[in-house]
């Protein structure tokens, strides 16, 4: 699925804009505060229903306006056209596909897989494991249909066990067994996914960073060769004191190291950006391999933290994924030479978008 046309009204400083996009490379340039990130925000809202900057969608509506509306014409790989609409008004979010309401985030995510590389992407390396779990699960969700229902089942049984811990009820063993059954499946899905991601990640890291000593290791959240229910039973008293379940897939993580030392200690910001990009692009490729459908990758401020040589390597890897790309930069001179590509080019100034021809 790619986005053919997007119409945006009242998204941050964008009063009204319409962009006709290519299924390959699309470039948006503009000075600081012109509206580049605001445009990407609109793409992201359309694909996820959420803002990447704020949990309060009210801040995304243009000041003094009542509603934010985004409309897109999508093109499926089979060449069919679909219409997707997003509106946020008076605290309510409304999403429609060809006029019918879309009720779940999962349905929307399957429809329009959107990935993002921006300044917040560094959180993947700098911050705690929850960002990395989200990243991992985004990938698994898109290639393994059973992942989401199993994950829901796990979360439900963990909630029940946590409640049982506090009330000392008999049923706790039942919930521990339930947790163990779904935990084993979740672990298999995640483990398998990381195994498929590994070679793509390493190849991109080699190409962009020129090194072979960065490792990615998946941690299950417990010693996965022990059935989770045994571990939970052993730790019941401790968990009771804490009031929650300490072990399980809710604790999973991906650990990145260079030379055995945490990547955040050993890599420059530019190198971290390339590492995160290698991950995101590896996911884009797996998505394409598994579903035959390209996703859309948004890259805000591509040249930030990167010299010309590395920026050009990143662009090369981006183009090789076959995804639809929407890339922003301050000036066209910041962009690497893209020789045989004829991208769609837009310039934004004070929130007004013009196609550059
Ligand atoms: N809700 C809003 N209403 C109107 N303007 C906004 C809103 N939120 C942010 N802005 C403004 O939009 C402008 C463009 O921001 P942004 O898209 O982040 O610029 P950039 O081109 O540097 O990425 C900024 O001046 C910002 O203050
Ligand atoms: Mg910006």
Coordinates of C-alpha atoms and ligand atoms in Angstrom, one line a residue:
X1 CA 0.0 0.0 0.0
X2 CA 1.3 3.5 -0.8
X3 CA -0.2 6.9 -0.4
X4 CA -1.0 8.5 -3.7
X5 CA -2.6 11.8 -2.5
X6 CA -2.8 13.3 0.9
X7 CA -4.9 16.3 1.8
X8 CA -4.3 17.9 5.1
X9 CA -6.3 20.6 6.9
X10 CA -5.5 22.4 10.2
X11 CA -2.6 20.2 11.3
X12 CA -0.3 22.3 13.5
X13 CA 0.9 25.2 11.2
X14 CA -0.5 23.6 8.0
X15 CA -3.8 25.3 7.2
X16 CA -4.4 23.4 4.0
X17 CA -2.2 21.3 1.8
X18 CA -2.4 18.7 -0.9
X19 CA 0.5 16.5 -2.0
X20 CA 0.5 14.0 -4.9
X21 CA 3.2 11.5 -4.0
X22 CA 5.3 8.9 -5.7
X23 CA 5.4 5.3 -4.6
X24 CA 9.2 5.7 -4.3
X25 CA 11.0 8.8 -3.1
X26 CA 9.3 12.0 -1.9
X27 CA 11.3 15.0 -0.6
X28 CA 10.0 17.9 1.4
X29 CA 12.4 20.9 2.0
X30 CA 11.8 24.1 4.0
X31 CA 13.5 26.4 6.5
X32 CA 13.3 25.9 10.3
X33 CA 9.7 26.1 11.6
X34 CA 8.3 26.1 8.0
X35 CA 6.1 23.0 8.7
X36 CA 8.2 19.9 7.6
X37 CA 7.6 18.0 10.8
X38 CA 4.0 19.1 10.8
X39 CA 3.5 17.4 7.4
X40 CA 5.1 14.2 8.7
X41 CA 2.8 14.4 11.7
X42 CA -0.1 14.3 9.4
X43 CA 1.2 11.2 7.6
X44 CA 1.8 9.5 11.0
X45 CA -1.7 10.4 12.3
X46 CA -3.2 8.8 9.2
X47 CA -1.3 5.5 9.6
X48 CA -1.4 5.2 13.4
X49 CA -4.2 7.4 14.6
X50 CA -1.7 8.9 17.0
X51 CA 0.7 11.8 17.2
X52 CA 4.5 11.1 17.5
X53 CA 5.0 14.3 19.5
X54 CA 2.3 14.5 22.0
X55 CA -0.3 12.3 23.7
X56 CA -2.8 15.2 23.5
X57 CA -4.1 15.5 20.0
X58 CA -5.6 18.9 20.9
X59 CA -2.1 20.3 20.5
X60 CA -1.9 19.0 16.9
X61 CA -5.0 20.9 15.8
X62 CA -4.0 24.3 14.3
X63 CA -4.6 27.0 16.9
X64 CA -8.0 28.6 16.9
X65 CA -9.4 25.8 14.7
X66 CA -11.9 23.2 15.8
X67 CA -11.0 20.1 13.7
X68 CA -8.0 18.5 12.1
X69 CA -8.7 16.5 9.0
X70 CA -6.5 14.3 6.9
X71 CA -7.7 12.5 3.8
X72 CA -5.7 10.1 1.6
X73 CA -6.1 8.2 -1.5
X74 CA -4.2 4.9 -1.1
X75 CA -3.1 2.6 -3.8
X76 CA -2.8 -1.2 -3.1
X77 CA -0.1 -3.3 -4.7
X78 CA -2.9 -4.7 -6.9
X79 CA -3.5 -1.2 -8.2
X80 CA -6.8 -0.6 -6.4
X81 CA -7.7 2.7 -4.9
X82 CA -8.9 3.1 -1.3
X83 CA -9.9 6.2 0.6
X84 CA -8.7 6.7 4.1
X85 CA -9.9 9.6 6.3
X86 CA -8.8 10.8 9.8
X87 CA -10.6 13.5 11.8
X88 CA -10.0 14.8 15.3
X89 CA -12.7 17.1 16.6
X90 CA -14.0 17.9 20.1
X91 CA -11.9 15.2 21.7
X92 CA -13.1 12.5 19.3
X93 CA -11.1 10.6 16.8
X94 CA -12.7 9.3 13.7
X95 CA -11.1 7.0 11.1
X96 CA -12.8 5.8 7.9
X97 CA -11.9 3.5 5.1
X98 CA -14.0 3.9 2.0
X99 CA -16.7 5.5 4.2
X100 CA -16.7 2.7 6.9
X101 CA -15.4 3.3 10.4
X102 CA -12.1 1.7 11.4
X103 CA -12.5 0.7 15.0
X104 CA -9.1 -0.7 16.0
X105 CA -5.5 0.5 15.9
X106 CA -4.5 -3.0 14.7
X107 CA -6.8 -2.8 11.6
X108 CA -5.3 0.6 10.7
X109 CA -1.7 -0.5 11.3
X110 CA -2.3 -3.4 8.9
X111 CA -3.8 -1.1 6.3
X112 CA -1.0 1.5 6.3
X113 CA 2.2 0.4 8.0
X114 CA 4.1 3.6 8.8
X115 CA 7.6 3.7 10.1
X116 CA 9.4 6.8 11.4
X117 CA 13.0 7.9 11.7
X118 CA 13.4 11.2 13.6
X119 CA 15.1 12.8 16.7
X120 CA 13.0 10.6 19.0
X121 CA 14.3 7.5 17.4
X122 CA 17.4 7.8 19.6
X123 CA 15.1 6.7 22.5
X124 CA 15.4 3.2 21.1
X125 CA 19.0 3.2 22.2
X126 CA 19.1 5.7 25.0
X127 CA 15.9 4.9 26.9
X128 CA 14.6 1.8 28.8
X129 CA 13.4 -1.4 27.2
X130 CA 9.8 -0.4 26.6
X131 CA 10.6 1.5 23.4
X132 CA 12.6 -1.5 22.1
X133 CA 9.8 -3.9 23.0
X134 CA 7.4 -1.7 21.0
X135 CA 9.8 -1.7 18.1
X136 CA 10.2 -5.5 18.2
X137 CA 6.4 -6.1 18.5
X138 CA 5.6 -3.7 15.7
X139 CA 7.7 -6.0 13.4
X140 CA 6.3 -9.2 14.7
X141 CA 2.7 -7.9 14.6
X142 CA 3.1 -7.2 10.9
X143 CA 4.6 -10.6 9.9
X144 CA 2.9 -13.0 12.3
X145 CA -0.9 -12.8 12.3
X146 CA -1.3 -14.8 15.5
X147 CA 1.0 -12.5 17.5
X148 CA -1.6 -9.9 18.5
X149 CA -4.3 -12.2 19.8
X150 CA -1.7 -14.2 21.8
X151 CA -0.3 -11.0 23.2
X152 CA -3.8 -9.9 24.2
X153 CA -4.4 -13.2 25.9
X154 CA -1.1 -13.0 27.8
X155 CA -1.8 -9.5 29.0
X156 CA -5.3 -10.6 30.2
X157 CA -4.0 -13.5 32.1
X158 CA -1.2 -11.4 33.7
X159 CA -3.8 -8.9 34.9
X160 CA -5.8 -11.8 36.4
X161 CA -2.7 -13.2 38.1
X162 CA -1.7 -9.7 39.5
X163 CA -5.2 -9.3 40.9
X164 CA -5.0 -12.8 42.4
X165 CA -1.6 -12.0 44.0
X166 CA -3.2 -9.2 45.9
X167 CA -6.2 -11.2 47.0
X168 CA -4.5 -14.6 47.6
X169 CA -7.2 -16.4 45.7
X170 CA -6.9 -20.1 44.7
X171 CA -7.1 -19.5 41.0
X172 CA -3.6 -18.2 40.7
X173 CA -2.2 -21.5 39.4
X174 CA -4.7 -21.4 36.6
X175 CA -3.6 -17.9 35.5
X176 CA 0.1 -18.8 35.8
X177 CA -0.5 -21.7 33.4
X178 CA -2.4 -19.5 31.0
X179 CA 0.5 -17.0 31.1
X180 CA 3.1 -19.7 30.5
X181 CA 1.2 -21.0 27.4
X182 CA 1.0 -17.7 25.7
X183 CA 4.4 -16.6 26.9
X184 CA 6.0 -19.6 25.2
X185 CA 4.3 -18.6 21.9
X186 CA 5.2 -14.9 22.2
X187 CA 8.8 -15.9 22.9
X188 CA 8.9 -18.1 19.8
X189 CA 7.4 -15.4 17.6
X190 CA 9.8 -12.8 18.9
X191 CA 12.8 -15.0 18.7
X192 CA 12.1 -16.1 15.2
X193 CA 11.5 -12.5 14.2
X194 CA 14.9 -11.3 15.6
X195 CA 16.6 -14.2 13.8
X196 CA 15.2 -13.0 10.5
X197 CA 16.0 -9.4 11.3
X198 CA 19.6 -10.2 12.3
X199 CA 21.2 -10.6 8.8
X200 CA 19.3 -7.6 7.3
X201 CA 20.4 -5.5 10.3
X202 CA 24.0 -6.6 10.1
X203 CA 24.2 -6.0 6.3
X204 CA 22.9 -2.5 6.7
X205 CA 25.2 -1.7 9.6
X206 CA 28.1 -3.0 7.6
X207 CA 27.1 -0.9 4.6
X208 CA 26.4 2.3 6.6
X209 CA 28.8 2.1 9.5
X210 CA 31.5 0.0 8.0
X211 CA 31.8 -2.3 11.0
X212 CA 31.0 -5.9 12.0
X213 CA 31.2 -5.7 15.8
X214 CA 27.8 -4.3 16.6
X215 CA 25.6 -7.0 18.1
X216 CA 21.8 -7.3 18.7
X217 CA 20.6 -9.7 21.3
X218 CA 17.1 -10.6 22.1
X219 CA 16.2 -11.2 25.8
X220 CA 12.9 -13.0 26.5
X221 CA 12.2 -11.4 29.9
X222 CA 12.8 -14.7 31.8
X223 CA 15.0 -17.7 31.3
X224 CA 12.9 -19.0 28.5
X225 CA 14.1 -22.6 28.8
X226 CA 12.2 -22.8 32.1
X227 CA 8.4 -22.9 31.7
X228 CA 7.2 -19.6 33.0
X229 CA 4.6 -21.1 35.3
X230 CA 7.3 -22.8 37.3
X231 CA 9.2 -19.6 37.7
X232 CA 6.0 -17.7 38.6
X233 CA 5.1 -20.3 41.3
X234 CA 8.6 -20.0 42.8
X235 CA 8.4 -16.3 42.9
X236 CA 4.8 -16.0 44.2
X237 CA 5.8 -14.6 47.6
X238 CA 8.1 -12.0 46.2
X239 CA 5.7 -11.0 43.5
X240 CA 3.0 -10.7 46.2
X241 CA 5.1 -8.2 48.1
X242 CA 5.7 -6.2 44.9
X243 CA 2.1 -6.5 43.8
X244 CA 2.9 -7.5 40.2
X245 CA 4.5 -10.2 38.1
X246 CA 8.2 -9.7 37.7
X247 CA 9.1 -12.2 35.0
X248 CA 7.7 -12.8 31.6
X249 CA 7.5 -11.4 28.0
X250 CA 6.5 -8.0 29.4
X251 CA 10.2 -7.7 30.4
X252 CA 11.6 -8.6 27.0
X253 CA 14.4 -6.5 25.5
X254 CA 16.8 -6.1 22.7
X255 CA 20.4 -5.4 23.7
X256 CA 22.8 -3.6 21.4
X257 CA 26.5 -3.7 22.0
X258 CA 29.7 -2.8 20.3
X259 CA 32.8 -4.7 21.5
X260 CA 30.8 -6.0 24.4
X261 CA 29.9 -2.5 25.6
X262 CA 26.4 -0.9 25.5
X263 CA 25.9 0.8 22.1
X264 CA 24.9 4.1 23.7
X265 CA 28.3 4.4 25.4
X266 CA 30.3 3.4 22.3
X267 CA 28.6 5.1 19.4
X268 CA 28.5 8.7 18.3
X269 CA 25.0 10.3 17.7
X270 CA 25.5 9.9 14.0
X271 CA 26.4 6.2 14.4
X272 CA 23.4 5.7 16.6
X273 CA 21.2 7.3 14.0
X274 CA 22.5 4.8 11.4
X275 CA 22.0 1.9 13.8
X276 CA 18.4 2.9 14.4
X277 CA 17.9 3.3 10.6
X278 CA 19.4 -0.1 10.0
X279 CA 16.8 -1.6 12.4
X280 CA 13.8 0.3 10.9
X281 CA 14.9 -0.5 7.4
X282 CA 15.4 -4.2 8.3
X283 CA 11.8 -4.2 9.5
X284 CA 10.7 -2.5 6.3
X285 CA 12.3 -5.3 4.3
X286 CA 10.9 -8.1 6.4
X287 CA 7.4 -6.5 6.1
X288 CA 7.9 -6.5 2.3
X289 CA 9.1 -10.1 2.3
X290 CA 6.3 -11.4 4.5
X291 CA 3.4 -9.6 3.0
X292 CA 4.6 -8.5 -0.4
X293 CA 3.4 -5.0 0.5
X294 CA 5.7 -2.0 0.9
X295 CA 5.2 0.2 3.9
X296 CA 5.8 4.0 4.1
X297 CA 8.9 5.2 5.9
X298 CA 9.0 8.8 7.1
X299 CA 12.5 10.3 7.7
X300 CA 12.5 13.7 9.4
X301 CA 15.6 15.9 8.9
X302 CA 17.6 13.2 7.1
X303 CA 21.0 15.0 7.3
X304 CA 20.8 15.8 11.0
X305 CA 23.8 14.3 12.8
X306 CA 25.2 12.9 9.5
X307 CA 28.0 14.0 7.2
X308 CA 27.4 14.0 3.4
X309 CA 29.0 10.5 3.0
X310 CA 26.9 8.8 5.6
X311 CA 23.8 10.6 4.6
X312 CA 24.3 9.2 1.1
X313 CA 24.8 5.7 2.4
X314 CA 21.6 6.0 4.4
X315 CA 19.7 7.1 1.3
X316 CA 21.1 4.2 -0.6
X317 CA 19.9 1.7 2.0
X318 CA 16.5 3.5 2.2
X319 CA 16.0 3.2 -1.5
X320 CA 16.9 -0.5 -1.6
X321 CA 13.9 -1.3 0.8
X322 CA 11.4 -0.6 -2.0
X323 CA 9.3 1.3 0.6
X324 CA 7.5 4.6 -0.1
X325 CA 9.8 7.2 1.4
X326 CA 8.9 10.7 2.6
X327 CA 12.1 12.5 3.5
X328 CA 12.5 16.1 4.9
X329 CA 15.6 18.3 4.8
X330 CA 16.2 22.1 5.2
X331 CA 17.6 22.6 1.7
X332 CA 18.0 20.3 -1.4
X333 CA 21.8 20.8 -1.0
X334 CA 21.7 18.7 2.2
X335 CA 20.3 15.8 0.3
X336 CA 22.7 13.2 -1.2
X337 CA 23.0 12.8 -4.9
X338 CA 20.2 10.5 -5.9
X339 CA 21.3 10.1 -9.6
X340 CA 18.7 7.9 -11.3
X341 CA 15.8 8.8 -9.0
X342 CA 13.2 11.4 -10.0
X343 CA 11.6 12.1 -6.7
X344 CA 8.4 14.1 -6.0
X345 CA 9.7 17.4 -4.6
X346 CA 7.9 19.8 -2.3
X347 CA 8.8 23.0 -0.6
X348 CA 7.1 24.3 2.5
X349 CA 7.2 27.9 3.6
X350 CA 5.1 29.3 6.5
X351 CA 2.9 26.2 6.4
X352 CA 2.2 26.5 2.6
X353 CA 3.3 23.6 0.4
X354 CA 4.3 24.0 -3.2
X355 CA 5.3 21.2 -5.6
X356 CA 8.7 22.0 -7.0
X357 CA 9.0 21.2 -10.7
Ligands
LIG1 N1 -1.2 23.6 17.0 C1 -0.5 24.5 16.3 N2 -1.1 25.5 15.6 C2 -0.4 26.4 14.9 N3 1.0 26.3 14.8 C3 1.6 25.3 15.4 C4 1.0 24.3 16.2 N4 1.9 23.5 16.7 C5 3.1 23.9 16.2 N5 3.0 25.0 15.4 C6 4.0 25.8 14.7 O1 4.3 25.2 13.5 C7 5.5 25.6 13.0 C8 6.2 24.6 12.2 O2 6.7 23.6 13.1 P1 7.5 22.3 12.5 O3 6.6 21.6 11.5 O4 7.9 21.5 13.6 O5 8.7 23.0 11.7 P2 9.9 22.4 10.9 O6 9.8 22.8 9.5 O7 11.1 23.0 11.5 O8 9.9 20.9 11.1 C9 6.3 26.1 14.2 O9 6.4 27.5 14.2 C10 5.4 25.7 15.4 O10 5.4 26.6 16.5
LIG2 MG1 11.2 19.7 12.1

